[in-house]
Coordinates of C-alpha atoms and ligand atoms in Angstrom, one line a residue:
X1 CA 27.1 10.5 27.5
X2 CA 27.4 14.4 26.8
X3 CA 26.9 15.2 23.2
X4 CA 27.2 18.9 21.6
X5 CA 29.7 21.3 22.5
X6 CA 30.0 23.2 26.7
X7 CA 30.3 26.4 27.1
X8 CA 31.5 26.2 30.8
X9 CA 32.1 29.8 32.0
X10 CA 29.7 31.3 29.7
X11 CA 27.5 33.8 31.8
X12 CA 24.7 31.6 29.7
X13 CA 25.9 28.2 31.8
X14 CA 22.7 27.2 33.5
X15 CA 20.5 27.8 30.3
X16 CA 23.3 25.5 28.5
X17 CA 23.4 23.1 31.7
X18 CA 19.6 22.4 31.1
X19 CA 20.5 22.1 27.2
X20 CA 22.8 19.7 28.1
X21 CA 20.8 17.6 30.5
X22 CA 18.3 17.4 27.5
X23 CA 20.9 16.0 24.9
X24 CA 22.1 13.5 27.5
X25 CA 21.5 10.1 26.0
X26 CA 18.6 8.6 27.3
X27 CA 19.4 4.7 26.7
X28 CA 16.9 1.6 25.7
X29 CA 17.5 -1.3 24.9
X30 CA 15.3 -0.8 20.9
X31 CA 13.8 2.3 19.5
X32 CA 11.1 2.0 16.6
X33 CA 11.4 4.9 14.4
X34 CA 7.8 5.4 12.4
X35 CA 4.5 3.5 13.2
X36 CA 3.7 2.1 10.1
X37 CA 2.3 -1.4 10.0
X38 CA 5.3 -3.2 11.4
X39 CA 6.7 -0.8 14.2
X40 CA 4.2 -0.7 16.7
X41 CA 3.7 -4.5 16.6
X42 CA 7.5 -5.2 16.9
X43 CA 7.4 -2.1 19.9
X44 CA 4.8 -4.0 21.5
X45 CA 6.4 -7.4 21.3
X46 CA 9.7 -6.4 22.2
X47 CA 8.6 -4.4 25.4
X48 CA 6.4 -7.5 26.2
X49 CA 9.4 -9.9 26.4
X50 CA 11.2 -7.4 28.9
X51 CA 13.1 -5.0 26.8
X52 CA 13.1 -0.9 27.6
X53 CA 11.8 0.6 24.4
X54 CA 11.5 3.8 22.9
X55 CA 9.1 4.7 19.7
X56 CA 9.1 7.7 17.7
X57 CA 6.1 9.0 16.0
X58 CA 6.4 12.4 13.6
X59 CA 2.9 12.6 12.6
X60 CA -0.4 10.5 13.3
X61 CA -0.1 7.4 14.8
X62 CA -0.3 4.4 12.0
X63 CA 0.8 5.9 9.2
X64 CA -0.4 5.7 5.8
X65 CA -2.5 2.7 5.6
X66 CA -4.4 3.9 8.7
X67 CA -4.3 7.5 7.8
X68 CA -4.0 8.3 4.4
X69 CA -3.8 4.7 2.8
X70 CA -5.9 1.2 2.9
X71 CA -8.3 2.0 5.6
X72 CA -9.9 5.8 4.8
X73 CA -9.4 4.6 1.0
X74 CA -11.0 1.4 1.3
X75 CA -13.8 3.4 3.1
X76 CA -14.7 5.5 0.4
X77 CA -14.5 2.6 -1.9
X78 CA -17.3 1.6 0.0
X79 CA -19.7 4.6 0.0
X80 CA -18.9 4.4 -3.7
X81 CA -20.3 1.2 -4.0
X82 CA -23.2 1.7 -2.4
X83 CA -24.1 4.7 -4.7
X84 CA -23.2 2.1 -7.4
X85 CA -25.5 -0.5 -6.7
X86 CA -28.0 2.1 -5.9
X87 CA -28.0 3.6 -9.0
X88 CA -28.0 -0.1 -10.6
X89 CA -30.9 -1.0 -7.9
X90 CA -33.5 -1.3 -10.9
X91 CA -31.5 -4.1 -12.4
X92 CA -32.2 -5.7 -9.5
X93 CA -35.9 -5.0 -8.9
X94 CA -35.5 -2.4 -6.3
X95 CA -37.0 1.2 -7.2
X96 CA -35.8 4.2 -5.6
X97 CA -37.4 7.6 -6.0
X98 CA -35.5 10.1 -7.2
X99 CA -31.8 10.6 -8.0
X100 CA -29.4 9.1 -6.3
X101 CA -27.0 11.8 -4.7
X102 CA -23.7 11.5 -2.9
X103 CA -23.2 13.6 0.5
X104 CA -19.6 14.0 0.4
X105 CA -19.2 15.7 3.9
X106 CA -20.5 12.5 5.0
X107 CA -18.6 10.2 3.0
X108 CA -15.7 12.2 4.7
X109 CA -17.0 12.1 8.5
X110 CA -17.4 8.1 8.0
X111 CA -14.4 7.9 6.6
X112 CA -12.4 9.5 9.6
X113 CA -14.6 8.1 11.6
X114 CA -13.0 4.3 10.5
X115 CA -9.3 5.6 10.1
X116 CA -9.7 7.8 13.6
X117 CA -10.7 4.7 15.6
X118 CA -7.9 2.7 14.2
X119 CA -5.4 5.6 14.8
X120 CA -6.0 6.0 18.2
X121 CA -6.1 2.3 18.9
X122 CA -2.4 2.1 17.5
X123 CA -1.8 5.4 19.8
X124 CA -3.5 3.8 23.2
X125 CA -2.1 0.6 21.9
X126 CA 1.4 1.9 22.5
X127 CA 1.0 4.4 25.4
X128 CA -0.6 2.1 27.1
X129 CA 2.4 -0.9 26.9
X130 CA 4.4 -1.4 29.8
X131 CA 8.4 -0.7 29.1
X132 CA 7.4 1.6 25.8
X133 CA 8.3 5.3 25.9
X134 CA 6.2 7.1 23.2
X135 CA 8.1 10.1 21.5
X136 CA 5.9 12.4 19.2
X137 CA 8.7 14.3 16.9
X138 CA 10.8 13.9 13.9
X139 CA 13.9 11.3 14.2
X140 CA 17.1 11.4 12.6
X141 CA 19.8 9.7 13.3
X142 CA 23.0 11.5 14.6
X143 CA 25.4 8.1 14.8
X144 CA 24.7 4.5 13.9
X145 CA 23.4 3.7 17.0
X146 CA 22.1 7.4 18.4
X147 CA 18.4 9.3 17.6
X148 CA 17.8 12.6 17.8
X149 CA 14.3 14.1 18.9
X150 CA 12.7 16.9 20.2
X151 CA 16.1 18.0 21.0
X152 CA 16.9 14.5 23.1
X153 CA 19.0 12.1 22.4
X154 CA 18.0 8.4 22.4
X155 CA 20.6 5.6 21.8
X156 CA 20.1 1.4 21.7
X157 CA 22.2 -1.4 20.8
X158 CA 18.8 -2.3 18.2
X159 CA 17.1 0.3 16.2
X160 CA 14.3 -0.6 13.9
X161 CA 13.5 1.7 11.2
X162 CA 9.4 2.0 10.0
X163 CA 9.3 5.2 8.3
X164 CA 7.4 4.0 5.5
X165 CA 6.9 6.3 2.0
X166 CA 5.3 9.3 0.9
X167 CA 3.7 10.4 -2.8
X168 CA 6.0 10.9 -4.9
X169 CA 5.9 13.6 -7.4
X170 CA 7.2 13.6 -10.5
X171 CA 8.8 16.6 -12.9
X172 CA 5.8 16.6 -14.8
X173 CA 6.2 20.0 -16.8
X174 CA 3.7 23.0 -15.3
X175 CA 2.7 21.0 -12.0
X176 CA 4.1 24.1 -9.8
X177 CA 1.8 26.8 -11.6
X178 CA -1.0 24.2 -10.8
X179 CA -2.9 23.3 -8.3
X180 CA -3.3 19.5 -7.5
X181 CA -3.8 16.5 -4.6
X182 CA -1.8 13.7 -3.4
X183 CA -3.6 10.7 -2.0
X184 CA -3.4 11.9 1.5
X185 CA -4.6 16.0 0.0
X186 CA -7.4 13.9 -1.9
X187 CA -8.7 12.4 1.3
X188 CA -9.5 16.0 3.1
X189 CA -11.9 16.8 1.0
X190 CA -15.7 17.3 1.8
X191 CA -16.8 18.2 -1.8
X192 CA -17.3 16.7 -5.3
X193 CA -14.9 18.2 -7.8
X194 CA -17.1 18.6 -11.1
X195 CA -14.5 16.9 -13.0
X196 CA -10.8 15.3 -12.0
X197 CA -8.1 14.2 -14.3
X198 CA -6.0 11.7 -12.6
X199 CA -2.1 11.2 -13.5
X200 CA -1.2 7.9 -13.0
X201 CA -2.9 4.6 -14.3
X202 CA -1.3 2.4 -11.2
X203 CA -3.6 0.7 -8.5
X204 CA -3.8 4.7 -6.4
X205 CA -4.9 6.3 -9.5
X206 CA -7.5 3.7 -10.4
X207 CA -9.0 3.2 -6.8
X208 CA -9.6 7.0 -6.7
X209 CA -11.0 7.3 -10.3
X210 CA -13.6 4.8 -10.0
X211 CA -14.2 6.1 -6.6
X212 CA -14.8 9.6 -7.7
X213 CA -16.6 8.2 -10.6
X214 CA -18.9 6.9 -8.6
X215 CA -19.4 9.9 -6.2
X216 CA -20.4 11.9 -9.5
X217 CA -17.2 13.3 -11.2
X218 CA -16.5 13.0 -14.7
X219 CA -13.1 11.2 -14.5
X220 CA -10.3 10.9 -16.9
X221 CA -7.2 9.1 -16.6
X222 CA -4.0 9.6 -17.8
X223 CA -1.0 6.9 -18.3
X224 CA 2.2 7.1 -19.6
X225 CA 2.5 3.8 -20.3
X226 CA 0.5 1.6 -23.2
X227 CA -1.5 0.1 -20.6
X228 CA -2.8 0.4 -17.1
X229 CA -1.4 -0.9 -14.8
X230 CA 2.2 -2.1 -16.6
X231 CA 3.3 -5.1 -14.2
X232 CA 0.0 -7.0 -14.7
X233 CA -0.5 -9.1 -17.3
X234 CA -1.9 -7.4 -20.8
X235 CA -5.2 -9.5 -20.4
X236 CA -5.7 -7.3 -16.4
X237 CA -4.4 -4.1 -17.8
X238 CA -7.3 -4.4 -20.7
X239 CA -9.6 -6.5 -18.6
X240 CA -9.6 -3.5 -15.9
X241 CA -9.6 -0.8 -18.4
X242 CA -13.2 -2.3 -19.6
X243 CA -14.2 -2.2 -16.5
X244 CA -13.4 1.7 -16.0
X245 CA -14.2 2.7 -19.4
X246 CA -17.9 1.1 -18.7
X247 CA -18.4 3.4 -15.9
X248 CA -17.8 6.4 -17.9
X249 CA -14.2 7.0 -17.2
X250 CA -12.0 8.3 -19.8
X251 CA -8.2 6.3 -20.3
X252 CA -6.4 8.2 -21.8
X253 CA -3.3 5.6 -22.3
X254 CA 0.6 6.4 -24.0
X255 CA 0.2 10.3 -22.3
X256 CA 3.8 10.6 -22.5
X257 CA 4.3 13.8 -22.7
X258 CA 2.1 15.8 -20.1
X259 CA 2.1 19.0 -19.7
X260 CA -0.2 21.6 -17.0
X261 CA -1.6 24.6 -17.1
X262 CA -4.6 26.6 -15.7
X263 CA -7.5 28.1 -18.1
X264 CA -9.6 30.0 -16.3
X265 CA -10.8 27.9 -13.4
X266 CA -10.2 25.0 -14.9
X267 CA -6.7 23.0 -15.1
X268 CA -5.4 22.0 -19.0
X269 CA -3.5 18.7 -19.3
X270 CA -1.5 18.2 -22.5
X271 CA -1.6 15.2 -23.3
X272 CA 0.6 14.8 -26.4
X273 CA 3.5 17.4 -27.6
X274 CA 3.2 16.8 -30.6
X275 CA -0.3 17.2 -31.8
X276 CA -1.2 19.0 -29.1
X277 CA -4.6 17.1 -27.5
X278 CA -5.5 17.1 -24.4
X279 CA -8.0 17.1 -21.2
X280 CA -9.9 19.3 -19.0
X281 CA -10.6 18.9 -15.5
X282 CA -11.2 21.4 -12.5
X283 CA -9.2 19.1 -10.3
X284 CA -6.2 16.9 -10.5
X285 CA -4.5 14.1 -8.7
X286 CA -1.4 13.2 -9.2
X287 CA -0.7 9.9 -8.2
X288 CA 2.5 8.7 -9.7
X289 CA 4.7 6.6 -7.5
X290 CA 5.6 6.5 -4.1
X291 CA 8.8 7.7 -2.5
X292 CA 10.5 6.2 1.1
X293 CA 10.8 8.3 4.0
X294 CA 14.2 8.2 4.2
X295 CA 15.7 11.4 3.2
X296 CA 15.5 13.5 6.3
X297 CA 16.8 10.6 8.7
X298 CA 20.1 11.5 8.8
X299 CA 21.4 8.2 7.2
X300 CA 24.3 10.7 6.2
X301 CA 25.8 10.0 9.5
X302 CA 25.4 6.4 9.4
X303 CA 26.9 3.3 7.3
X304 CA 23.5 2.7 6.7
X305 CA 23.1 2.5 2.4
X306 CA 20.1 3.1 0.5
X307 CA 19.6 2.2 -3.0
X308 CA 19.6 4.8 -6.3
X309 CA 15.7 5.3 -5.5
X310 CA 16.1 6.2 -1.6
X311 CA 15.2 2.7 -0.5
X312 CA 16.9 1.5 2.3
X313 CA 19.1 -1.7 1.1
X314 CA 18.7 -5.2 3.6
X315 CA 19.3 -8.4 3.7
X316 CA 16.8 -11.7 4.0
X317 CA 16.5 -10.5 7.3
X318 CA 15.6 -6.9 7.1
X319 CA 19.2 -5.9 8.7
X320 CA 20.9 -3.4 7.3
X321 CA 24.2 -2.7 6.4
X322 CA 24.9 -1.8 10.1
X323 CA 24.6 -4.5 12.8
X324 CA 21.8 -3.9 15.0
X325 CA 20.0 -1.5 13.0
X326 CA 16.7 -3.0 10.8
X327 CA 14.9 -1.2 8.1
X328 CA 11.2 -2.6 8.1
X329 CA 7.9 -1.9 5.6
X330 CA 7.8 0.4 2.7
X331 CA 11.3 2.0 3.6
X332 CA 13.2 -1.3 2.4
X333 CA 11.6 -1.7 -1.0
X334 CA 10.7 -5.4 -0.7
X335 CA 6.8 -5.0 -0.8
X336 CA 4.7 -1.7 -0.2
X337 CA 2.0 -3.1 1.2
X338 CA 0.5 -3.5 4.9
X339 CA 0.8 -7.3 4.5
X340 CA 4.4 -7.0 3.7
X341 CA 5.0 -4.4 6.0
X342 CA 3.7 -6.8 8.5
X343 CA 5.2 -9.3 7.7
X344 CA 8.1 -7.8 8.3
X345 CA 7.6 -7.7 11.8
X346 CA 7.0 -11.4 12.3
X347 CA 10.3 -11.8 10.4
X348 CA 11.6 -9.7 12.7
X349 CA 10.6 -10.6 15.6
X350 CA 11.0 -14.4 14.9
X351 CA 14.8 -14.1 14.0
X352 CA 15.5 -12.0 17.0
X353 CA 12.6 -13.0 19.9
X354 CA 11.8 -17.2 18.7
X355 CA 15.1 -18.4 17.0
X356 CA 13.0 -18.8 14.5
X357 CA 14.5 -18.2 10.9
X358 CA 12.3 -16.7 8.9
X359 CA 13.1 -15.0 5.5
X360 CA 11.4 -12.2 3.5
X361 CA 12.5 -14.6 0.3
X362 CA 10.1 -17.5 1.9
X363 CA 6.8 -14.2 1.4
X364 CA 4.7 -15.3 -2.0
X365 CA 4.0 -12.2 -3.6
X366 CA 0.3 -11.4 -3.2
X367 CA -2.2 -8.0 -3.2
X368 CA -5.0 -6.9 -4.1
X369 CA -6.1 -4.0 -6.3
X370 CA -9.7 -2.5 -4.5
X371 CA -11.3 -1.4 -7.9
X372 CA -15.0 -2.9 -7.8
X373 CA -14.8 -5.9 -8.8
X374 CA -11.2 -6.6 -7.6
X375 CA -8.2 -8.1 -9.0
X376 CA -6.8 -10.3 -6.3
X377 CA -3.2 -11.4 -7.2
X378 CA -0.9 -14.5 -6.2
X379 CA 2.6 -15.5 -7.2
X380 CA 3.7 -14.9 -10.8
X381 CA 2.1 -13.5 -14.1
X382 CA 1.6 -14.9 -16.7
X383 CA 4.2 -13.3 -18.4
X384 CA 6.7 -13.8 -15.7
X385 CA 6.1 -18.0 -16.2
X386 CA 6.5 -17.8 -20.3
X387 CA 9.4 -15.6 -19.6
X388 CA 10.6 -18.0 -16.9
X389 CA 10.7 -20.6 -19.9
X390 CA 9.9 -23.8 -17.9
X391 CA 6.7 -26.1 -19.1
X392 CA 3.5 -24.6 -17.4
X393 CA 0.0 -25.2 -17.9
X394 CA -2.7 -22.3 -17.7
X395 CA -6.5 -22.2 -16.9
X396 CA -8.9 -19.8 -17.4
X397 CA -12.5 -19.3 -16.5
X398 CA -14.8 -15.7 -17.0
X399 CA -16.8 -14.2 -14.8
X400 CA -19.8 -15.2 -17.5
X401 CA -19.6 -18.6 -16.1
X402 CA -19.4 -18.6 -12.8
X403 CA -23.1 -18.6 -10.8
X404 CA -22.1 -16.8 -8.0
X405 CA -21.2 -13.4 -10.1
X406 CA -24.0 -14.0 -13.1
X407 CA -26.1 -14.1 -10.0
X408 CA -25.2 -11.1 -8.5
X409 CA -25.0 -9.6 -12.0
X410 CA -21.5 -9.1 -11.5
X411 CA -20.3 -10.6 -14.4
X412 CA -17.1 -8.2 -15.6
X413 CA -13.8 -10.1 -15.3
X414 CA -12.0 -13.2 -15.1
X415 CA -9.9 -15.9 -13.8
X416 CA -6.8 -17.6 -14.5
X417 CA -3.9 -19.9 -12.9
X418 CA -0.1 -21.2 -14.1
X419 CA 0.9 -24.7 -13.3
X420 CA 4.1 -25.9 -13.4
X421 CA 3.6 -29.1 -15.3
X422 CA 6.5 -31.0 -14.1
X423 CA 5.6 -30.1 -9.8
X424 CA 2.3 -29.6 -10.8
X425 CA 2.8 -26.7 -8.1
X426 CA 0.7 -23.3 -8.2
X427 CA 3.2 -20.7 -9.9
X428 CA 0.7 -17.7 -10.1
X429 CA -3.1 -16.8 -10.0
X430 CA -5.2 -13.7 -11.2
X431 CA -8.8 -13.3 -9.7
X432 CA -10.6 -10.2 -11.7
X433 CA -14.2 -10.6 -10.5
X434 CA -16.4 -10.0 -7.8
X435 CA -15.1 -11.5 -4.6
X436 CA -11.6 -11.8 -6.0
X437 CA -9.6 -10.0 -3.3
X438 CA -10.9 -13.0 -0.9
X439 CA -11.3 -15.9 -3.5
X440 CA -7.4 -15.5 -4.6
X441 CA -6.6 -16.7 -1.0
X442 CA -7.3 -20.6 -1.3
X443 CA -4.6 -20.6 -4.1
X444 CA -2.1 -18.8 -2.0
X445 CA -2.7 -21.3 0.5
X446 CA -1.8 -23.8 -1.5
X447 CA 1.4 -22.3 -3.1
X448 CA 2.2 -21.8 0.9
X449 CA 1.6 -25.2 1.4
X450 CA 3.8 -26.0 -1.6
X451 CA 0.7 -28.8 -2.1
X452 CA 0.6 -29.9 -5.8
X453 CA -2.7 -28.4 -7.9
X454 CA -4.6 -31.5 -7.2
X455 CA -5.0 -31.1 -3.8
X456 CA -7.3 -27.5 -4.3
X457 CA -9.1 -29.4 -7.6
X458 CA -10.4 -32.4 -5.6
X459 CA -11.3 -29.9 -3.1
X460 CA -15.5 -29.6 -2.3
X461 CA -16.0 -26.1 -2.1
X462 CA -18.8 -24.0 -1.0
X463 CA -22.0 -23.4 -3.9
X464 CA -22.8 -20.9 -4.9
X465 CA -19.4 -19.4 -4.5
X466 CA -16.8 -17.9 -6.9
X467 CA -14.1 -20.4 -5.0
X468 CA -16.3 -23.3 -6.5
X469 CA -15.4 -22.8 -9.8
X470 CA -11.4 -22.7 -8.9
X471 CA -11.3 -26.4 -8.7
X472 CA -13.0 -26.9 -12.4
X473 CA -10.8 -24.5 -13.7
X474 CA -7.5 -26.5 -12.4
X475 CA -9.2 -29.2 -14.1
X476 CA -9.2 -27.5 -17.3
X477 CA -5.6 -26.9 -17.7
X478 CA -3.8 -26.7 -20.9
X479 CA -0.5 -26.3 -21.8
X480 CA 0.5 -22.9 -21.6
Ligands
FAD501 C1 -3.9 5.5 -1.3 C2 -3.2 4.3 -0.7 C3 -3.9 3.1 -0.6 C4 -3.3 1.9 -0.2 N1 -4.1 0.8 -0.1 C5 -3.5 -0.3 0.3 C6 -4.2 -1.5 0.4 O1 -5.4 -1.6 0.1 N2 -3.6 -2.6 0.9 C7 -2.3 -2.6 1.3 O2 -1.8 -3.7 1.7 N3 -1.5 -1.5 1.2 C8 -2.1 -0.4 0.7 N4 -1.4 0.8 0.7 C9 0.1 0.7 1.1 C10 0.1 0.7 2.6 O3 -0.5 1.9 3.1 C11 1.6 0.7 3.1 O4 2.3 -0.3 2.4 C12 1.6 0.5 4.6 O5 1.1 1.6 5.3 C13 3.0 0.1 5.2 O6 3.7 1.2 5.5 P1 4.9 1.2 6.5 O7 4.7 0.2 7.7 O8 6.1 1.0 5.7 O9 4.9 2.6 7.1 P2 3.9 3.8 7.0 O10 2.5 3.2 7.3 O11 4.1 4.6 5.8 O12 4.2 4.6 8.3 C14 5.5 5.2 8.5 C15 5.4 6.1 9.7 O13 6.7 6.7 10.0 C16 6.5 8.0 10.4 N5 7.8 8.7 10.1 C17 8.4 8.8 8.9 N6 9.6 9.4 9.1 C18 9.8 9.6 10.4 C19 10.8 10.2 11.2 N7 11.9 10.6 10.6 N8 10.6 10.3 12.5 C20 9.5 9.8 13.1 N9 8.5 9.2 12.4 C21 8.6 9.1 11.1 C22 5.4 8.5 9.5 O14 4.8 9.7 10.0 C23 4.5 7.4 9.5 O15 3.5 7.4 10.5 C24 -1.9 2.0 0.2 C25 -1.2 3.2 0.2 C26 -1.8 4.3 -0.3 C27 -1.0 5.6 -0.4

């Protein structure tokens, strides 16, 4: 197939000839655009069962979780708890002379050390599978079945989109005369700012103001809504707002009006137009939303729609609204995490490899929000079950009484789960509390398992464990 126009006669014909060879369609039977958390698996998997594939990297290989997401985040989170329960270590009995002080050059070097050794596993991963052509460049699509890259075309009868989402940043009035980081700037650097105002009280703003908390800065945080983190139930929002606020952050909540200038060297947030407070910092982050990948991909030449907010629109499937093209992870809007993205893939792959129908509507929603101690999340809120008006029964538990945390002196937090009284089925769960992100999982289990309640209460978990105290708490239900 020839695409883009000959000049046949033109004293220019071999240099065009050599042009044209390149925009020859090179053909596969799939290409992978992106390698996010679902592409390279579904690459991988497709090549394996036979197929000629093509993937097309941009950037560095894995994307944001690897790169600029879970891994180097989750990381840090690390090094910050260890100056944490350094500093606490007297608490505990242990002594430590002299101040405790964070190295931030090597907070960095472990850091890439952990998200360099997965990045280059996805790369070798993928270079290294038979029937898989890696392209490094920028995709777009030309037609609904044809890729540009580098200047080449590719074309396939199955294209599977993985181009995941970037920051997103909003008008906020005086941000261009500012300097200020994103959560992939944020990562690069190998210093301490003295003091960082964060916009954005959702789970990136919080993981990074704790985190730099903890490193040293003073740390304020700025939300536009009445609480943090909006979706969560009122009880989380406030529940994790003690837990900040007890570290010395500042929450600044209802910033509605927000407004950035420099002063000197430091930068001046407004906070309120009309009586004109605000906050100081000599570094800000501006993590407000994210935004999908998917306005430089040439969907403009396709019948491929997105939504109002850029997100690619599919069905149960993950096919879009052109046969034999896909749209899998953050790019289709049903879940923004690496779990989801993920499971994307096996949905994927299942349909289309193991006639096996799987749906993204059969997924429970779950995550996990990596401030120390953790809110591990499963199903629906609280809110979401009065709203749902059916007859549910709740249970709730602090972290004061369960051994494991007053043993650890980890005592912030709580626990609570929604019944529905007439299944008796697991609607929803919150676990904030030390071990949370891990402990949230034996109720998610359950709700996979569509198991009534009963079945996790008479279970004999492990002592002295936070997961103990989940069966006493289903047997304290009450009507909600
Ligand atoms: C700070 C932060 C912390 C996070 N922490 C967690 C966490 O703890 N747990 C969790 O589950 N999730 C977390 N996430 C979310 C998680 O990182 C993403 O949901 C996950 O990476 C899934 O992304 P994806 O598979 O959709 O694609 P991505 O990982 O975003 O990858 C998309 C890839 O496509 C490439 N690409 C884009 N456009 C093109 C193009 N036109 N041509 C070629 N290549 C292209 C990009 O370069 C990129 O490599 C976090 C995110 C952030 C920002």
């Amino acid at each position: 197939m020839v695409r883009g126009p000959r000049t046949d006669g033109d004293a220019r014909f071999s240099l065009d000839h050599t042009l044209e060879e390149k925009r020859m369609a090179k053909s596969f039977d799939a290409i992978v655009i992106g390698t996010g958390q679902s592409g390279p698996s579904l690459a991988v998997r497709l090549a394996n069962s036979g197929q000629k594939v093509a993937v097309i990297e941009r950037a560095r290989f894995g994307g944001t979780c690897v790169n600029t997401g879970c891994i180097p985040t989750k990381a840090m989170v690390a090094s910050a708890r260890a100056a944490y329960v350094a500093r606490r270590g007297s608490e505990f009995g242990v002594e430590i002379d002299g101040a405790v002080r964070v190295d931030m050059k090597r907070v960095k070097a472990r850091k890439d050390e952990i998200s360099g050794q997965s990045r280059s596993g996805v790369e070798k991963m993928l270079s290294e599978t038979p029937n898989c052509a890696v392209y490094r460049g920028h995709a777009h699509f030309v037609s609904d079945s044809d890729i540009e890259v580098t200047g080449e075309i590719l074309t396939a009868s199955r294209i599977f989109i993985n181009v995941g989402a970037r920051a997103a940043v909003p008008a906020i009035r005086g941000l261009g005369n500012v300097t200020y980081f994103t959560n992939s700037s944020i990562l690069e650097i190998d210093f301490l700012p003295p003091s960082l105002i964060v916009v954005g009280g959702s789970y990136i703003g919080l993981e990074f103001g704790q985190m730099f908390r903890r490193f040293g800065s003073e740390v304020t945080i700025l939300q536009r809504g009445s609480r943090l983190l909006g979706h969560e139930d009122e009880d989380i929002s406030s529940g994790i707002r003690d837990i900040l606020v007890n570290e010395g952050i500042k929450v600044q909540l209802s910033a509605e009006c927000i407004e950035l200038s420099n002063a000197g060297s430091e930068i001046v947030a407004g906070t309120n137009c009309s009586d004109g407070s605000s906050v100081r910092g000599t570094h800000l982050l501006v993590a407000a939303g994210r935004k999908p990948n998917t306005g430089d991909l040439g969907l403009e030449n396709t019948k491929i729609k997105r939504d109002e907010r850029g997100f690619i629109e599919v069905d149960d499937e993950l096919r879009t609204t052109v046969p034999g093209v896909w749209a899998i992870g953050d790019c289709n809007g049903h879940g923004g995490f690496t779990h989801t993205s993920y499971n994307d893939y096996e949905i994927v792959a299942a349909n289309l490899l193991d006639s096996d129908k799987r749906r993204v509507t059969d997924r429970i929603t779950a995550y996990a929000v990596y401030i120390d101690p953790p809110l591990g999340r499963a199903g629906m809120t609280e809110a979401e079950v009065r709203r749902s008006g059916r007859r549910a029964l709740i249970g709730r538990r602090e972290m004061t009484r369960v051994g494991r945390a007053v043993e650890k002196s980890e005592t912030q937090g709580f626990m609570k789960v929604l019944v529905d009284a007439e299944s008796k089925q697991i609607l929803g769960a919150a676990i904030l509390g030390t071990g949370g992100d891990e402990a949230v999982h034996c109720i998610l289990d359950v709700m996979y398992a569509k198991a009534p309640y009963t079945v996790l209460q008479r279970a004999v978990q492990i002592h002295p464990t936070l997961s103990e105290l989940i069966p006493t708490m289903l047997g304290e239900l009450k009507p909600l």
